[in-house]
mmCIF file of C-alpha atoms in Angstrom:
data_model
loop_
_atom_site.group_PDB
_atom_site.id
_atom_site.type_symbol
_atom_site.label_atom_id
_atom_site.label_comp_id
_atom_site.label_asym_id
_atom_site.label_seq_id
_atom_site.Cartn_x
_atom_site.Cartn_y
_atom_site.Cartn_z
ATOM 1 C CA MET A 202 10.193 -14.534 13.998
ATOM 2 C CA ASN A 203 7.925 -11.888 15.481
ATOM 3 C CA ALA A 204 4.657 -11.036 13.818
ATOM 4 C CA ILE A 205 4.633 -7.867 11.779
ATOM 5 C CA ASN A 206 2.346 -5.083 12.951
ATOM 6 C CA GLU A 207 0.970 -1.783 11.672
ATOM 7 C CA PHE A 208 3.792 0.185 13.298
ATOM 8 C CA ASP A 209 6.340 -1.873 11.335
ATOM 9 C CA LEU A 210 4.678 -0.864 8.064
ATOM 10 C CA ILE A 211 4.663 2.815 9.009
ATOM 11 C CA GLU A 212 8.201 2.941 10.359
ATOM 12 C CA LYS A 213 10.268 0.391 8.432
ATOM 13 C CA GLN A 214 10.972 0.797 4.738
ATOM 14 C CA GLU A 215 12.180 -2.799 4.427
ATOM 15 C CA MET A 216 8.765 -3.996 5.663
ATOM 16 C CA ARG A 217 6.865 -1.714 3.279
ATOM 17 C CA SER A 218 8.950 -2.863 0.337
ATOM 18 C CA LYS A 219 7.790 -6.465 0.909
ATOM 19 C CA PHE A 220 4.199 -5.529 0.068
ATOM 20 C CA LEU A 221 4.550 -3.124 -2.856
ATOM 21 C CA GLU A 222 3.305 -5.713 -5.328
ATOM 22 C CA ARG A 223 -0.027 -6.013 -3.484
ATOM 23 C CA ILE A 224 -1.722 -3.198 -5.384
ATOM 24 C CA ASP A 225 -4.861 -5.360 -5.476
ATOM 25 C CA ILE A 226 -5.436 -4.296 -1.875
ATOM 26 C CA LEU A 227 -6.057 -0.725 -3.074
ATOM 27 C CA GLU A 228 -9.283 -1.911 -4.692
ATOM 28 C CA THR A 229 -10.479 -3.490 -1.452
ATOM 29 C CA VAL A 230 -10.234 -0.188 0.448
ATOM 30 C CA GLY A 231 -11.571 2.038 -2.344
ATOM 31 C CA GLY A 232 -11.484 2.308 -6.103
ATOM 32 C CA LEU A 233 -8.598 4.174 -7.652
ATOM 33 C CA LEU A 234 -9.563 6.963 -10.007
ATOM 34 C CA THR A 235 -6.626 7.729 -12.263
ATOM 35 C CA LEU A 236 -6.002 10.481 -14.748
ATOM 36 C CA PRO A 237 -7.764 9.665 -18.043
ATOM 37 C CA ASN A 238 -5.674 7.576 -20.464
ATOM 38 C CA THR A 239 -3.043 6.913 -17.783
ATOM 39 C CA ASP A 240 -2.450 4.785 -14.720
ATOM 40 C CA LEU A 241 -1.354 7.834 -12.727
ATOM 41 C CA MET A 242 -2.829 9.888 -9.891
ATOM 42 C CA THR A 243 -1.951 13.434 -8.878
ATOM 43 C CA THR A 244 -1.098 14.438 -5.322
ATOM 44 C CA LYS A 245 -4.620 15.849 -4.970
ATOM 45 C CA MET A 246 -6.154 12.576 -6.160
ATOM 46 C CA VAL A 247 -4.041 10.568 -3.699
ATOM 47 C CA ALA A 248 -5.109 12.933 -0.887
ATOM 48 C CA GLU A 249 -8.760 12.421 -1.820
ATOM 49 C CA PHE A 250 -8.291 8.640 -1.971
ATOM 50 C CA TYR A 251 -6.801 8.553 1.539
ATOM 51 C CA GLN A 252 -9.192 11.229 2.866
ATOM 52 C CA VAL A 253 -6.405 13.507 4.023
ATOM 53 C CA GLY A 254 -5.300 17.002 3.132
ATOM 54 C CA PHE A 255 -3.083 17.787 0.174
ATOM 55 C CA GLU A 256 -0.293 18.790 2.569
ATOM 56 C CA ALA A 257 -0.230 15.321 4.177
ATOM 57 C CA ILE A 258 0.614 13.726 0.825
ATOM 58 C CA LYS A 259 3.054 16.482 -0.049
ATOM 59 C CA THR A 260 4.821 15.979 3.296
ATOM 60 C CA ALA A 261 4.907 12.187 2.915
ATOM 61 C CA TYR A 262 6.416 12.647 -0.543
ATOM 62 C CA SER A 263 9.060 15.126 0.580
ATOM 63 C CA ARG A 264 10.085 12.996 3.587
ATOM 64 C CA ASN A 265 10.180 9.742 1.614
ATOM 65 C CA ARG A 266 11.022 10.987 -1.869
ATOM 66 C CA ASP A 267 13.586 8.308 -2.782
ATOM 67 C CA GLU A 268 11.385 5.453 -1.568
ATOM 68 C CA LEU A 269 8.294 6.789 -3.342
ATOM 69 C CA MET A 270 10.232 7.446 -6.531
ATOM 70 C CA GLU A 271 11.379 3.815 -6.475
ATOM 71 C CA SER A 272 7.692 2.907 -6.228
ATOM 72 C CA GLY A 273 6.813 4.975 -9.284
ATOM 73 C CA ALA A 274 6.085 8.482 -8.030
ATOM 74 C CA LYS A 275 7.701 11.307 -9.947
ATOM 75 C CA THR A 276 7.512 15.006 -10.505
ATOM 76 C CA VAL A 277 6.906 15.906 -14.120
ATOM 77 C CA SER A 278 7.597 19.301 -15.581
ATOM 78 C CA SER A 279 8.427 21.019 -18.813
ATOM 79 C CA LEU A 280 8.056 18.848 -21.926
ATOM 80 C CA ASP A 281 7.064 15.775 -19.899
ATOM 81 C CA LEU A 282 4.217 17.767 -18.355
ATOM 82 C CA GLN A 283 3.062 18.984 -21.765
ATOM 83 C CA GLU A 284 3.100 15.399 -23.021
ATOM 84 C CA LEU A 285 1.129 14.235 -19.981
ATOM 85 C CA LYS A 286 -1.424 17.028 -20.462
ATOM 86 C CA SER A 287 -1.924 16.048 -24.094
ATOM 87 C CA LYS A 288 -2.329 12.399 -23.105
ATOM 88 C CA VAL A 289 -4.870 13.261 -20.404
ATOM 89 C CA GLN A 290 -6.712 15.575 -22.821
ATOM 90 C CA ASN A 291 -7.998 17.592 -19.887
ATOM 91 C CA ALA A 292 -5.391 20.078 -18.743
ATOM 92 C CA THR A 293 -7.646 21.355 -15.961
ATOM 93 C CA LEU A 294 -7.044 18.090 -14.076
ATOM 94 C CA LEU A 295 -3.371 18.968 -13.936
ATOM 95 C CA GLY A 296 -3.823 22.678 -13.233
ATOM 96 C CA GLN A 297 -1.553 25.496 -14.260
ATOM 97 C CA ALA A 298 1.455 24.471 -12.185
ATOM 98 C CA LYS A 299 4.846 24.229 -13.853
ATOM 99 C CA SER A 300 5.320 20.782 -12.357
ATOM 100 C CA VAL A 301 3.032 18.041 -11.041
ATOM 101 C CA THR A 302 3.813 15.045 -8.872
ATOM 102 C CA VAL A 303 2.145 11.867 -10.107
ATOM 103 C CA PHE A 304 1.835 8.466 -8.479
ATOM 104 C CA THR A 305 1.507 4.967 -9.920
ATOM 105 C CA ALA A 306 -0.731 2.482 -8.082
ATOM 106 C CA ARG A 307 2.367 1.013 -6.465
ATOM 107 C CA ALA A 308 3.381 4.457 -5.175
ATOM 108 C CA VAL A 309 -0.176 5.059 -3.919
ATOM 109 C CA LEU A 310 0.053 1.795 -1.978
ATOM 110 C CA ASN A 311 3.414 2.899 -0.602
ATOM 111 C CA VAL A 312 1.909 6.216 0.549
ATOM 112 C CA GLY A 313 -0.814 4.312 2.385
ATOM 113 C CA MET A 314 1.780 2.453 4.389
ATOM 114 C CA LEU A 315 3.319 5.790 5.424
ATOM 115 C CA LEU A 316 0.242 7.794 6.457
ATOM 116 C CA ARG A 317 -0.597 7.601 10.160
ATOM 117 C CA ASP A 318 -3.940 9.372 10.498
ATOM 118 C CA SER A 319 -5.847 8.348 7.398
ATOM 119 C CA PRO A 320 -8.759 5.963 8.026
ATOM 120 C CA VAL A 321 -8.294 4.556 4.520
ATOM 121 C CA ALA A 322 -4.559 4.020 5.100
ATOM 122 C CA LYS A 323 -5.312 2.277 8.401
ATOM 123 C CA GLU A 324 -7.733 -0.033 6.584
ATOM 124 C CA LEU A 325 -5.123 -0.644 3.883
ATOM 125 C CA ARG A 326 -2.514 -1.657 6.467
ATOM 126 C CA SER A 327 -5.090 -3.854 8.181
ATOM 127 C CA GLN A 328 -5.830 -5.585 4.866
ATOM 128 C CA ILE A 329 -2.112 -6.103 4.265
ATOM 129 C CA LEU A 330 -1.659 -7.602 7.719
ATOM 130 C CA ASN A 331 -4.739 -9.800 7.261
ATOM 131 C CA THR A 332 -3.201 -11.349 4.161
ATOM 132 C CA LEU A 333 -0.072 -12.391 6.001
ATOM 133 C CA GLU A 334 0.629 -15.752 7.400
ATOM 134 C CA ILE A 335 3.678 -14.979 9.433
ATOM 135 C CA VAL A 336 3.730 -17.856 11.856
ATOM 136 C CA PRO A 337 6.871 -19.503 13.168
ATOM 137 C CA ASP A 338 7.476 -23.030 11.875
ATOM 138 C CA GLU A 339 7.195 -24.460 15.423
ATOM 139 C CA VAL A 340 3.666 -23.073 15.734
ATOM 140 C CA LYS A 341 2.719 -24.508 12.329
ATOM 141 C CA VAL A 342 4.065 -27.942 13.349
ATOM 142 C CA GLN A 343 2.162 -27.787 16.651
ATOM 143 C CA ALA A 344 -1.049 -26.867 14.828
ATOM 144 C CA ILE A 345 -0.613 -29.758 12.381
ATOM 145 C CA GLU A 346 0.092 -32.198 15.211
ATOM 146 C CA GLN A 347 -2.998 -30.997 17.103
ATOM 147 C CA GLU A 348 -5.113 -31.364 13.975
ATOM 148 C CA GLN A 349 -3.810 -34.918 13.442
ATOM 149 C CA LYS A 350 -4.566 -35.849 17.061
ATOM 150 C CA LEU A 351 -8.056 -34.413 16.753
ATOM 151 C CA SER A 352 -8.629 -36.335 13.520
ATOM 152 C CA GLN A 353 -7.493 -39.581 15.180
ATOM 153 C CA TRP A 354 -9.718 -38.919 18.159
ATOM 154 C CA LEU A 355 -12.722 -38.216 15.897
ATOM 155 C CA LEU A 356 -12.071 -41.429 13.936
ATOM 156 C CA GLN A 357 -12.344 -43.422 17.175
ATOM 157 C CA TYR A 358 -15.885 -42.183 17.712
ATOM 158 C CA LYS A 359 -17.291 -42.760 14.220
#
């Protein structure tokens, strides 16, 4: 099995899907600020989190809509938007638009695995890769055998 790399996370949905539960990593790269009384972020908030322009998030969403929707992103409009505005109790955060795209933490994580040029997204992918222990079984066995030999050798000189 080959080691996974940053390119795999950017390019392969099946790789990204393996790490969608690791929302804890979002806190290591920067604190999430969500809409009050919710666990949601707007497109603008996600752009600010990843230090990219609004259009970068909008483009990532439009190109990967199905994947991001599976992760919890959605566009709310009409009655759902009115309900969200009343829950947030600060309509200015949601603007005057007739619809707003919102992201759960899981969807925010997913976006970070898609963005190429964001320094925060690069750090996020680095953190994900640092948490992995993708090592072939043969290498693990060799490492254990080496450790045992070293232990035996050290015991001889005690």
